Tab-separated table of C-alpha atoms in Angstrom:
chain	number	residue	atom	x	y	z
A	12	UNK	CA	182.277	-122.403	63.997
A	13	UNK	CA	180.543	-119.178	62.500
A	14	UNK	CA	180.599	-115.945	60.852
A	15	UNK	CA	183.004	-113.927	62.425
A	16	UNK	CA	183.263	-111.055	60.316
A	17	UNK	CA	181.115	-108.876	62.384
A	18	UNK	CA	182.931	-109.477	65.953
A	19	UNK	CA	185.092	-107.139	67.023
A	20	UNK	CA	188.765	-107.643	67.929
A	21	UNK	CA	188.306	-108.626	71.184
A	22	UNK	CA	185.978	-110.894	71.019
A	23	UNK	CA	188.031	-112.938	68.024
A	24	UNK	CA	190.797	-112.931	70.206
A	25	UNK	CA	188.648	-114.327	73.498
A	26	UNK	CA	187.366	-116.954	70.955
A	27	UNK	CA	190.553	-118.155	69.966
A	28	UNK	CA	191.146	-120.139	72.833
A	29	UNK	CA	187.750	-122.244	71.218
A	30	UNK	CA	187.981	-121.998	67.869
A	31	UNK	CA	190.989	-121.513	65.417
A	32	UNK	CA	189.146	-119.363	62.816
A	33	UNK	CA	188.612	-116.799	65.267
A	34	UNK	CA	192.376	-116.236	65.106
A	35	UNK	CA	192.109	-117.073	60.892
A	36	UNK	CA	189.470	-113.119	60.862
A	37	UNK	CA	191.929	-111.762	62.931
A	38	UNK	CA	194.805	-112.304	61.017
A	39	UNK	CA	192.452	-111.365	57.809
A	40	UNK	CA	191.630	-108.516	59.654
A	41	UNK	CA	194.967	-106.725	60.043
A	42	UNK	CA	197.509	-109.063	58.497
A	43	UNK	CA	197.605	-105.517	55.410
A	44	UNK	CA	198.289	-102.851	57.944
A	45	UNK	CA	201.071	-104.983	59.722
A	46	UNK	CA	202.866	-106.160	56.676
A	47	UNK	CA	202.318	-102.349	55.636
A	48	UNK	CA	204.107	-100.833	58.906
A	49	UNK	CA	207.022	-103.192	58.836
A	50	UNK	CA	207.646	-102.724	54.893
A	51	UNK	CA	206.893	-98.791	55.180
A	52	UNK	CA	210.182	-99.085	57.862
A	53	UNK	CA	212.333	-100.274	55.373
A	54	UNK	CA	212.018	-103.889	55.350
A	55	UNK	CA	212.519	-105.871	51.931
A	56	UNK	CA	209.007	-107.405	51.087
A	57	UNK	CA	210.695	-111.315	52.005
A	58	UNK	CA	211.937	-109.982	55.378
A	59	UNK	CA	208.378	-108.017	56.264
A	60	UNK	CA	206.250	-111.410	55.951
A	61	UNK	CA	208.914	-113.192	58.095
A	62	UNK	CA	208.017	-110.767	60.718
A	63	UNK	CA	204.734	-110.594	59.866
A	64	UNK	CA	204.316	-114.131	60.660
A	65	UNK	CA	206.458	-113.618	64.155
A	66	UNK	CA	203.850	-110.961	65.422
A	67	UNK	CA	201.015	-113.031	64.617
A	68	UNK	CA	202.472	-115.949	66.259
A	69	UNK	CA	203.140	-113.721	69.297
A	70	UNK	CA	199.559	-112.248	69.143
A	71	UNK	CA	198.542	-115.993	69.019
A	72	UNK	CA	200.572	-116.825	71.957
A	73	UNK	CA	199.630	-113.702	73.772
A	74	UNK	CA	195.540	-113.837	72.698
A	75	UNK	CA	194.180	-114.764	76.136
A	76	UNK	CA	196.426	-111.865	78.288
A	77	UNK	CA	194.823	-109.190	75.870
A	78	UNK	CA	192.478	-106.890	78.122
A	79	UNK	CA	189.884	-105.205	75.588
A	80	UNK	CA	190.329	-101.628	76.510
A	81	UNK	CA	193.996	-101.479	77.428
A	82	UNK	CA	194.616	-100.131	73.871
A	83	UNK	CA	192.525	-101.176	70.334
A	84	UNK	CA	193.499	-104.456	68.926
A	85	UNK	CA	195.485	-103.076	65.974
A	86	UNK	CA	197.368	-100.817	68.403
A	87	UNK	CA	198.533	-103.425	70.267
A	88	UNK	CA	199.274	-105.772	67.139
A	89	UNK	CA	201.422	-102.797	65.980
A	90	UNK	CA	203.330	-102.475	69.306
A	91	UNK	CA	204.266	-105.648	69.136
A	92	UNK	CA	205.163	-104.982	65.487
A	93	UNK	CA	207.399	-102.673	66.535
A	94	UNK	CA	208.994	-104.237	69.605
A	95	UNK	CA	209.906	-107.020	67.238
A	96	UNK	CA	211.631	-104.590	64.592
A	97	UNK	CA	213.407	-103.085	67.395
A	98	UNK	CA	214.719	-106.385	68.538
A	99	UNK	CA	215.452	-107.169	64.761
A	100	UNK	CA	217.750	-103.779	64.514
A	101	UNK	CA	219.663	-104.931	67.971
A	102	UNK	CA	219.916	-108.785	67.035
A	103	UNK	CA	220.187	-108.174	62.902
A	104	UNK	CA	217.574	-110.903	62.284
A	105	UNK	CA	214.134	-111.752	62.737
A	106	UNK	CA	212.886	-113.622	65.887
A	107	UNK	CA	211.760	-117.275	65.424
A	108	UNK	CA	210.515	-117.414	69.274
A	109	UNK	CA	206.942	-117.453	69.176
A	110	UNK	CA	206.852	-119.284	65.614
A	111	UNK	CA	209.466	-122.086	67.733
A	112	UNK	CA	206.843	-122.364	70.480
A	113	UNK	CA	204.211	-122.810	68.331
A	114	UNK	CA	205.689	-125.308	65.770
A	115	UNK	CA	205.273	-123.384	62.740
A	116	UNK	CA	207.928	-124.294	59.929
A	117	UNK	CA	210.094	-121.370	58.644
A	118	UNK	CA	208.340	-120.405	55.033
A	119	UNK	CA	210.414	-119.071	52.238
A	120	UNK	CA	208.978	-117.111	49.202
A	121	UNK	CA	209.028	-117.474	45.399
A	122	UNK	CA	209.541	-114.354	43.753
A	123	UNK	CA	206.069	-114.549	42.132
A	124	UNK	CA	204.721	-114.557	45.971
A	125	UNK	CA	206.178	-111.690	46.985
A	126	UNK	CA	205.316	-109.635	44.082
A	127	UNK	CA	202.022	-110.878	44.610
A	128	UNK	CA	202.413	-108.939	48.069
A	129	UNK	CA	203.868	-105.773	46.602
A	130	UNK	CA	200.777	-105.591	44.144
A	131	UNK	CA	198.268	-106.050	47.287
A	132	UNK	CA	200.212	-103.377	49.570
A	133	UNK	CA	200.334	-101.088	46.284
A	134	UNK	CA	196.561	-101.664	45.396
A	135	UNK	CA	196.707	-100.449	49.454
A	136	UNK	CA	198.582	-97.770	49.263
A	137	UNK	CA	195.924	-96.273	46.262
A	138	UNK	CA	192.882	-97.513	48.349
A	139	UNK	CA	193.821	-94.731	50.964
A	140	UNK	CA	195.249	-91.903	48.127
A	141	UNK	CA	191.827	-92.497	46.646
A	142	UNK	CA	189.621	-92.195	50.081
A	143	UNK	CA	191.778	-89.798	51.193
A	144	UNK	CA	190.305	-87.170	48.547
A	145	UNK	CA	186.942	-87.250	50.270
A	146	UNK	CA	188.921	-85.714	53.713
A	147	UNK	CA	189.117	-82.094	54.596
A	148	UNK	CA	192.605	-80.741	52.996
A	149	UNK	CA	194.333	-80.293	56.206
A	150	UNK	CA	193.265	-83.964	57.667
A	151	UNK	CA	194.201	-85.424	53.678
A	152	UNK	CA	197.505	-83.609	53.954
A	153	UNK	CA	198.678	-85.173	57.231
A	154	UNK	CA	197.065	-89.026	56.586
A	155	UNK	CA	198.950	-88.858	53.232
A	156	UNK	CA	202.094	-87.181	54.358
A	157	UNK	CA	202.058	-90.247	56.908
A	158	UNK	CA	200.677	-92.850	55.840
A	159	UNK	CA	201.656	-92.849	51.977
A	160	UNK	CA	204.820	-91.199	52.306
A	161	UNK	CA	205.712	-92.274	55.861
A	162	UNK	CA	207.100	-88.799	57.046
A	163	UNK	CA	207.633	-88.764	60.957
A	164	UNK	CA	205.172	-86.264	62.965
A	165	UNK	CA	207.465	-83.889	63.627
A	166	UNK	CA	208.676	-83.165	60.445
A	167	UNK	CA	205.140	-83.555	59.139
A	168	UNK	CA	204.611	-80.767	61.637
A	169	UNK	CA	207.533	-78.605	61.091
A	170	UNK	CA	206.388	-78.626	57.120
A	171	UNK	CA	203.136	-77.359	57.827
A	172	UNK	CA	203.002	-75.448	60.934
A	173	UNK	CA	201.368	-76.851	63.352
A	174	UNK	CA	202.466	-78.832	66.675
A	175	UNK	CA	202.970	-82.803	66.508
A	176	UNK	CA	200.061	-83.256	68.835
A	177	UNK	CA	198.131	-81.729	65.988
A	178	UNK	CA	199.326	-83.565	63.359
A	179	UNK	CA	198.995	-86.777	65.312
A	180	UNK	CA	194.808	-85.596	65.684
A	181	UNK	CA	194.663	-85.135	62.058
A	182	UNK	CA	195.773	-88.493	61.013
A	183	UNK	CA	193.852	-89.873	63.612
A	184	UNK	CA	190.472	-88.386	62.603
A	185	UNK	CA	191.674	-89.050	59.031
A	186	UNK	CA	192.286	-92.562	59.208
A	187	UNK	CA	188.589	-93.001	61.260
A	188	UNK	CA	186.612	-91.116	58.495
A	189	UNK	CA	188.520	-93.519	56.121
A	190	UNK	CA	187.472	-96.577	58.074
A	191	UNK	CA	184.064	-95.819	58.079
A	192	UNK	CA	184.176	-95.110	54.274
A	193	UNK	CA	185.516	-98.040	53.895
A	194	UNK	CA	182.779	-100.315	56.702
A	195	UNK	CA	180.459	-98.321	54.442
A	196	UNK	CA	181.696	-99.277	50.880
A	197	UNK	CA	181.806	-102.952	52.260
A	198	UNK	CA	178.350	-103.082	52.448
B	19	UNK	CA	211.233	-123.859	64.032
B	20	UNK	CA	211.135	-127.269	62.777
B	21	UNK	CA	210.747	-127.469	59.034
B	22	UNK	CA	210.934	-124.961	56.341
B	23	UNK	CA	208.398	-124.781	53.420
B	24	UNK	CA	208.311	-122.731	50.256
B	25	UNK	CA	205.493	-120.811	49.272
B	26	UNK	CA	204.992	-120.412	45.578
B	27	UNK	CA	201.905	-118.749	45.077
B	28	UNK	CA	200.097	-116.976	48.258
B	29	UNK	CA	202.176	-116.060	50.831
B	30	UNK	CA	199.438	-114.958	52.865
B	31	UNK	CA	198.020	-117.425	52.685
B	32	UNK	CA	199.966	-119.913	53.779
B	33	UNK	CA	201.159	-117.513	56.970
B	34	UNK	CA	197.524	-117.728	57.813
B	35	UNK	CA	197.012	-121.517	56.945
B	36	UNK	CA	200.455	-122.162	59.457
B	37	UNK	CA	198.904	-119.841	62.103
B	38	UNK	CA	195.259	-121.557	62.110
B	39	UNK	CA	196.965	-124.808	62.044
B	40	UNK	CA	199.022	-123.528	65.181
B	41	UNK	CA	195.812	-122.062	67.302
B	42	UNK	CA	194.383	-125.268	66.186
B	43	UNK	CA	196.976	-127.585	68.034
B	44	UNK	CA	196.852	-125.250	71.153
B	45	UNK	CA	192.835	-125.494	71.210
B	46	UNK	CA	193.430	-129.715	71.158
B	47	UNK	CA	196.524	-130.165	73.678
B	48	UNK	CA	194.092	-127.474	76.028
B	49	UNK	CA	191.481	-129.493	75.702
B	50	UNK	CA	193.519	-133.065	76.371
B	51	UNK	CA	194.982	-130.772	79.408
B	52	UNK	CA	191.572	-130.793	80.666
B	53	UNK	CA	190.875	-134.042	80.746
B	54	UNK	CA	193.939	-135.361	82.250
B	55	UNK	CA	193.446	-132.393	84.931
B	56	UNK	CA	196.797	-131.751	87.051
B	57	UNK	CA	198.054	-134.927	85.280
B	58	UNK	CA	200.995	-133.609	83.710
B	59	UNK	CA	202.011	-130.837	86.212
B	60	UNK	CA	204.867	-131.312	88.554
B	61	UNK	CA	205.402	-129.122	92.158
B	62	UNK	CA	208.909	-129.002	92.916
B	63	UNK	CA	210.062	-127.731	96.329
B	64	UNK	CA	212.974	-125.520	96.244
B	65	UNK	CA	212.958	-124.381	99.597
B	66	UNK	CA	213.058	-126.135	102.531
B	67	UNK	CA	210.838	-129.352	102.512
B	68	UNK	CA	208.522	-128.479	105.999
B	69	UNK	CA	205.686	-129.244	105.725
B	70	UNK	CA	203.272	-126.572	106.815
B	71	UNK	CA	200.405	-127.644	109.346
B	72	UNK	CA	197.317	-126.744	111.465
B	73	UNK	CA	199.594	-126.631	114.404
B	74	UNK	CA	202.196	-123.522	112.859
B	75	UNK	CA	199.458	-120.824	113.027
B	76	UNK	CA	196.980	-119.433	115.333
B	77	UNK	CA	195.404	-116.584	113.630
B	78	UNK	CA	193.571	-116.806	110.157
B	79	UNK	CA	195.539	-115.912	106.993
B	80	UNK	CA	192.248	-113.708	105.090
B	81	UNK	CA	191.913	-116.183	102.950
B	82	UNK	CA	189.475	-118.801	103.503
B	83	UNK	CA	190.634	-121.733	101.651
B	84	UNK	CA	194.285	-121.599	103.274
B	85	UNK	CA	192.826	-121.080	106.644
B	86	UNK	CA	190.699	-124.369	105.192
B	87	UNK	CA	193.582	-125.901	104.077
B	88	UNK	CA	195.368	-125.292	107.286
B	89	UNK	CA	192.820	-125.815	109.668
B	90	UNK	CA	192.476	-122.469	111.016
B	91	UNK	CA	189.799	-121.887	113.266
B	92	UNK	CA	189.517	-117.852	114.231
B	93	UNK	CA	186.087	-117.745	116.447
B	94	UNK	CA	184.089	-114.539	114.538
B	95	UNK	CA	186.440	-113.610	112.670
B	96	UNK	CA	186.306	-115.075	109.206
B	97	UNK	CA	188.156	-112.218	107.299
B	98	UNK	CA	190.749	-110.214	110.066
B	99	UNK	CA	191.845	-107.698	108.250
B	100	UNK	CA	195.357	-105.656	108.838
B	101	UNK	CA	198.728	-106.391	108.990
B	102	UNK	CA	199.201	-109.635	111.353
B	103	UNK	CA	200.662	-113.044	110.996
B	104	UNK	CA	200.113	-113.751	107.299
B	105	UNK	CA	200.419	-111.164	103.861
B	106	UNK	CA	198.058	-110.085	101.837
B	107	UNK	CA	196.985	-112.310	99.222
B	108	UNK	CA	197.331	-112.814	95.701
B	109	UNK	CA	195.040	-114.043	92.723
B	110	UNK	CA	196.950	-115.880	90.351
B	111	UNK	CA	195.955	-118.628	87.598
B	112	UNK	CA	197.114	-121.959	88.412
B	113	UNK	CA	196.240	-124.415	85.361
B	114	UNK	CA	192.911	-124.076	84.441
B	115	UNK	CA	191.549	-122.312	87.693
B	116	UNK	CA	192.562	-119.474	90.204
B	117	UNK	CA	194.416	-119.499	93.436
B	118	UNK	CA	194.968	-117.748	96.125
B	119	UNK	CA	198.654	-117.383	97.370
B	120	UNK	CA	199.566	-116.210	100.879
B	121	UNK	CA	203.237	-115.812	103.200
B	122	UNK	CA	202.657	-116.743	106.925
B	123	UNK	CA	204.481	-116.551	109.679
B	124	UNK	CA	204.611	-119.515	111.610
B	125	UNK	CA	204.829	-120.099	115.598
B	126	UNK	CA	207.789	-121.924	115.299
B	127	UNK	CA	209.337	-118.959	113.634
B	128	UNK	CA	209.758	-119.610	110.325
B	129	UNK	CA	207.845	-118.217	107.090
B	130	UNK	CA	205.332	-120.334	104.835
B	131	UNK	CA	204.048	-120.176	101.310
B	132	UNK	CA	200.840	-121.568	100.783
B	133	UNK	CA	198.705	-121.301	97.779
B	134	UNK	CA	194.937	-122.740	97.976
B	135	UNK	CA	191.366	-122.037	96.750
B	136	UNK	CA	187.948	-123.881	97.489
B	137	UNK	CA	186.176	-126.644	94.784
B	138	UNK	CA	183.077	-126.134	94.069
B	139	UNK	CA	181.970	-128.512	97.111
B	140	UNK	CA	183.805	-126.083	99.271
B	141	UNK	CA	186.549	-128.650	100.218
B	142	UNK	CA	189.873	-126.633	100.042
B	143	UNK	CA	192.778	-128.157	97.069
B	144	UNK	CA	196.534	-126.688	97.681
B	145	UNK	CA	199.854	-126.824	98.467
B	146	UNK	CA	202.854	-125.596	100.416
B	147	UNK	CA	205.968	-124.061	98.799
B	148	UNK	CA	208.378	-124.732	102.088
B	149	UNK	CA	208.585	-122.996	105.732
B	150	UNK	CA	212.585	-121.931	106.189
B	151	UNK	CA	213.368	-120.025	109.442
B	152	UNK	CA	212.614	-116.333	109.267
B	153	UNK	CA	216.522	-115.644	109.994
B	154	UNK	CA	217.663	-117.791	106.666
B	155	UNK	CA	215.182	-115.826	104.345
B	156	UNK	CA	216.232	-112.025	106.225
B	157	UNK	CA	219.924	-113.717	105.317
B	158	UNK	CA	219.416	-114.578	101.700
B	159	UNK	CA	217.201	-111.497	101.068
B	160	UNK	CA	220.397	-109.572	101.831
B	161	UNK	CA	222.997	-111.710	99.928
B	162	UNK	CA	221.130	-112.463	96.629
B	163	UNK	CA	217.886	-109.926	96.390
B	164	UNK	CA	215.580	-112.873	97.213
B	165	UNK	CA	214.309	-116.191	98.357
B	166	UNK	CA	212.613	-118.704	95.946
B	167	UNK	CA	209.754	-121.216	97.362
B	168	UNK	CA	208.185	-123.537	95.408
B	169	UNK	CA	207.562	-123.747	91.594
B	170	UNK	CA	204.886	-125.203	88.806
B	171	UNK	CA	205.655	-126.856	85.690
B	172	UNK	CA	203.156	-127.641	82.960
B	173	UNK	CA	202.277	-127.656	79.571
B	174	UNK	CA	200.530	-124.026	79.655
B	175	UNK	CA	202.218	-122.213	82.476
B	176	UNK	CA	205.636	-122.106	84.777
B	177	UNK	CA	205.071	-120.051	88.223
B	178	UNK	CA	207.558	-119.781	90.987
B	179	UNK	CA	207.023	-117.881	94.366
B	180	UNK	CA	209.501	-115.981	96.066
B	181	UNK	CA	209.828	-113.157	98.747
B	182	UNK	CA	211.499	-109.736	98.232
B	183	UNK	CA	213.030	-107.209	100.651
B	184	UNK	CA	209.761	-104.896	101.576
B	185	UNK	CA	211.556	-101.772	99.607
B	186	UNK	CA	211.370	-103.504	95.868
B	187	UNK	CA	209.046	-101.333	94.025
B	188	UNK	CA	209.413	-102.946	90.924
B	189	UNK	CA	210.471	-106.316	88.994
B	190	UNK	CA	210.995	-107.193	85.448
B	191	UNK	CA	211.620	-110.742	84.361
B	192	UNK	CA	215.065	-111.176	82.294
B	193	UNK	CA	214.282	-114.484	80.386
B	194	UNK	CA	212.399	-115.269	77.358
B	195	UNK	CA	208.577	-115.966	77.946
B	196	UNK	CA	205.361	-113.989	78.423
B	197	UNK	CA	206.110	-112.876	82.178
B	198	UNK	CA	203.387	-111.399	84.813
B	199	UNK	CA	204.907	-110.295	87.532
B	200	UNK	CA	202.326	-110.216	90.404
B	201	UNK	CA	203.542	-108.798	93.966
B	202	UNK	CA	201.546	-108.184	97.843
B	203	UNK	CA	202.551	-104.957	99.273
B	204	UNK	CA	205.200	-104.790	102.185
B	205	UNK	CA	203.965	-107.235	104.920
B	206	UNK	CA	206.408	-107.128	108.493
B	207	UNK	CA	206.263	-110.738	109.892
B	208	UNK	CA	204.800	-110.084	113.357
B	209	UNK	CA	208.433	-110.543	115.150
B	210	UNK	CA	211.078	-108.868	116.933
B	211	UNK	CA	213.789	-109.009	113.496
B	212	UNK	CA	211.060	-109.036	111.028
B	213	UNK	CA	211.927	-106.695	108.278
B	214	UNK	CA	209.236	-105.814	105.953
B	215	UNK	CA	208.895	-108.771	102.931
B	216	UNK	CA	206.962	-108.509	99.787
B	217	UNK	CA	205.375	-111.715	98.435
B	218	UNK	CA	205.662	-112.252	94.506
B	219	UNK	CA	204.875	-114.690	92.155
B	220	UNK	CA	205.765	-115.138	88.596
B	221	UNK	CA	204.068	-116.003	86.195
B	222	UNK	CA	204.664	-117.560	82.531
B	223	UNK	CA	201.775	-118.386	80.033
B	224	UNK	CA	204.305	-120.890	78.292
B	225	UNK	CA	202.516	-123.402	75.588
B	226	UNK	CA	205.182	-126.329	76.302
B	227	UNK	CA	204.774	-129.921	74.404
B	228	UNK	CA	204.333	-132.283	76.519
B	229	UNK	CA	207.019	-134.112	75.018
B	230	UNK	CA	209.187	-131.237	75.636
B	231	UNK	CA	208.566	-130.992	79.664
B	232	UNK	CA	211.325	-131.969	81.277
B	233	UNK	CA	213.161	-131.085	84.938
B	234	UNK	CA	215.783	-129.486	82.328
B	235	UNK	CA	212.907	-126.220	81.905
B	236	UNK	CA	213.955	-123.243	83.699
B	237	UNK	CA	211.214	-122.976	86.279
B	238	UNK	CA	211.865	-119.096	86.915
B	239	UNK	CA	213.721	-116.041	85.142
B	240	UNK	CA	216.528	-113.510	86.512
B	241	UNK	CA	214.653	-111.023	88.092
B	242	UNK	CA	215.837	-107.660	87.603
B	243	UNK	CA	214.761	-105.845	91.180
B	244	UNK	CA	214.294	-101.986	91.206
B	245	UNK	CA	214.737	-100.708	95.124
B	246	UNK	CA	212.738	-98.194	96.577
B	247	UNK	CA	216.053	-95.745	96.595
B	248	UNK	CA	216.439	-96.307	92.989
B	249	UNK	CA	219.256	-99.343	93.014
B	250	UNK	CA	218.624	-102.265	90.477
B	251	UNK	CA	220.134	-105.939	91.329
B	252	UNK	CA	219.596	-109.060	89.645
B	253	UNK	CA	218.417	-111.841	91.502
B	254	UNK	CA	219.482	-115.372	89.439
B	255	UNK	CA	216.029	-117.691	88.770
B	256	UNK	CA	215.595	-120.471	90.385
C-alpha cells in the first residue's frame, strides 16, 4: 500500500488490520533482535526460528490490543519472546497456538538455511562490537558484556562495581547511541 | 498447524512470506465479516430465558441506549448518577462496534444483563443476557464463585457476562486465548438481601474460521477469582 519504512512501530501495527505489509516492516523490523534473544538463551538456531515464527504469529494475533505507550514495540515483542521460552522450558517444546489459529504450516529448515541464519546473527553480533567502539568505555563495557556475551546484570555488576540499576542505564544509553548510529549510517 | 513445508534457502524469508500471507487472510475474512454484519454471530442464553422489558424497571440505568432499549423514561434526569437500581457500566467491543453493558435490578426481583448502544440514527440495537431471581444468583455466587449470563460467538471474538461476589478484586482467565477481563466496581442491588455484586465481562479477541464455529467452542474460560481477603477459587466457564 506504501512505504512503510519510516512509520514507527505503532503505527505498522495499527495498519495491520488494513494492510498485510504493515505487519511484513514489522517483522523486517525486529525479526534480528528476536531470533537474537531466543538463540543468545541457548536455543539451537532450528529451534530459535520455530519460536521466532510463534511470537510473530502472536504479535500478529495480538496487533490491534497493542496500546502505543504501554511499553516500546520491541519491548513488548521481547516479552512475549520470553513468555513463550518460559512456556517452552515448562512444556519442553515450542508452542504451535498462535501459528494453529492463524493457519500457518509448520516450516522445517535445510541445513544451508540455518547457516544462512548463523552468518546474519554473526554479521550482527560484529555490527554492534564494531559500533560499540564509538561508546564511552564504561557504556561499551556493559552493552558488550550483555549483549555480545550475554552476562546477566548482576554479575555484569558484581564484575565491575557498580549496582544493577547502573548497569541496566549503561546498556540502555548504549544501545540508543548505537541506534542512532545506525538510523544515521542508513541514510 | 496444518501442513509442514521445508525451507531450503531463506528461512526468513519464508517465516515472513507465511506471516504476510496470514495477516493477509485475517484482513479478507474482516472485511467479508463486515459485509455480512452480525451474520455469522450467535447469542446463546445461559441463564434463565426472561425476557427483560419496559415494565421490570422504573429508574434509568446511566446509560442511555439501555434505558432506550428498555423504554425507560426518568423525567430530568437523563444520567442519575450513584448507586441505585442498575451498576455501573461497561465499554466493551462487540463485533465491529462498542457496547455498553449494564446489571439491573428488576421490580419483580430478579437481576438483568443488558448490553446496548445507539446507531448512528439514534435508534438503540441490543440484547438481554437473562433475568434469574436475585436469591438464585446470591445462591450460586456462594456455591461456585459466580453466575454466567449470556454469551457471543463469532469469527473475531467470544464474550460471556457474569456476576461476581462484590469482594473479587481480581480475575485471571485459565484457558487458552487472548483474555480481557473487564469488571464494574461493587454495585448492592437496591434490596433487603442484596449483597454487593460485581459485573464482569470477558473478553476473547479469537480469529475463528468460519468453518470452524461451532456450538462445540468453549464460550468462556475457568476463571481464577482472587477475594478481597486474599482466597483464590476457580469458577468452571460456562
Amino acid at each position: 500500500m506504501g512505504d512503510y519504512s519510516r512509520l514507527p512501530d505503532d503505527e505498522l501495527l495499527r495498519l495491520t488490520a488494513v494492510d498485510r505489509e504493515a505487519f511484513g516492516e514489522f517483522y523486517d523490523r525486529h525479526v534480528t533482535a528476536v531470533l537474537a534473544e531466543l538463540r543468545g538463551r541457548g536455543l539451537p538456531t532450528d529451534e530459535a526460528l520455530d519460536l521466532t515464527a510463534e511470537v510473530f504469529a502472536n504479535a500478529l494475533l495480538a496487533s490491534r490490543r497493542y496500546r502505543p505507550g504501554e511499553a516500546p514495540a520491541r519491548a513488548w515483542l521481547l516479552g512475549i519472546a520470553r513468555n513463550k521460552l518460559a512456556h517452552r522450558h515448562r512444556r519442553m517444546g515450542v508452542e504451535a497456538t498462535a501459528r494453529r489459529r492463524l493457519g500457518m504450516p509448520h516450516l522445517t529448515y535445510s541445513d544451508d538455511a540455518l547457516e544462512r541464519v548463523e552468518e546474519l546473527l554473526d554479521a550482527e553480533s560484529q555490527r554492534y562490537t564494531n559500533g560499540a567502539a564509538a561508546l564511552p568505555p564504561a557504556e561499551r563495557e556493559a552493552v558488550i558484556a550483555r549483549v555480545i556475551e550475554e552476562r546477566d546484570y548482576d554479575e555484569i555488576a558484581a564484575a565491575s562495581g557498580v549496582s544493577p540499576a547502573a548497569v541496566r542505564q549503561r546498556v540502555s544509553r548504549g544501545l540508543a547511541k548505537l541506534a542512532r548510529l545506525g538510523r544515521e549510517e542508513d541514510r | 498447524m496444518s501442513a509442514t513445508r521445508h525451507v531450503e534457502a531463506d528461512a526468513l524469508a519464508a517465516v515472513r512470506a507465511e506471516l504476510v500471507g496470514a495477516a493477509g487472510r485475517r484482513i479478507s475474512r474482516r472485511r467479508g465479516r463486515r459485509r455480512t454484519a452480525l451474520l455469522v454471530a450467535v447469542a446463546v442464553l445461559l441463564a434463565a430465558a426472561t425476557a427483560a422489558t419496559a415494565a421490570l424497571i422504573d429508574s434509568s440505568t446511566g446509560v442511555p441506549a439501555v434505558d432506550k432499549l428498555l423504554d425507560v423514561d426518568v423525567p430530568g434526569s437523563r444520567h442519575p448518577a450513584g448507586p441505585g437500581a442498575a451498576s455501573e457500566s461497561l465499554r466493551v467491543p462487540e463485533g465491529d462496534h462498542m457496547t455498553n453493558v449494564v446489571a439491573y435490578y428488576a421490580r419483580d426481583g430478579s437481576v438483568c444483563i443488558t448490553s446496548a448502544d445507539l446507531k448512528r440514527g439514534g435508534s438503540a440495537r441490543g440484547s438481554f443476557g437473562g433475568c434469574p431471581p436475585l436469591r438464585d444468583v446470591n445462591r450460586r455466587i456462594l456455591r461456585r464463585g459466580g453466575y454466567w449470563f449470556g454469551a457471543t460467538l463469532g469469527t473475531d471474538q467470544r464474550a460471556s457476562k457474569l456476576l461476581v461476589a462484590g469482594d473479587v478484586r481480581s480475575i485471571r482467565p485459565l484457558d487458552d486465548g487472548d483474555w480481557t477481563v473487564h469488571m464494574t466496581a461493587p454495585w448492592t442491588p437496591p434490596t433487603r438481601g442484596g449483597r454487593p455484586l460485581r459485573l464482569v465481562v470477558v473478553v476473547d479477541e479469537v480469529d475463528i474460521a468460519e468453518q470452524e464455529l461451532s456450538t462445540t467452542t468453549p464460550l468462556g474460560p475457568d476463571l481464577e477469582l482472587t477475594h478481597a481477603d486474599g482466597h483464590k477459587r476457580v469458577l468452571r466457564g460456562p
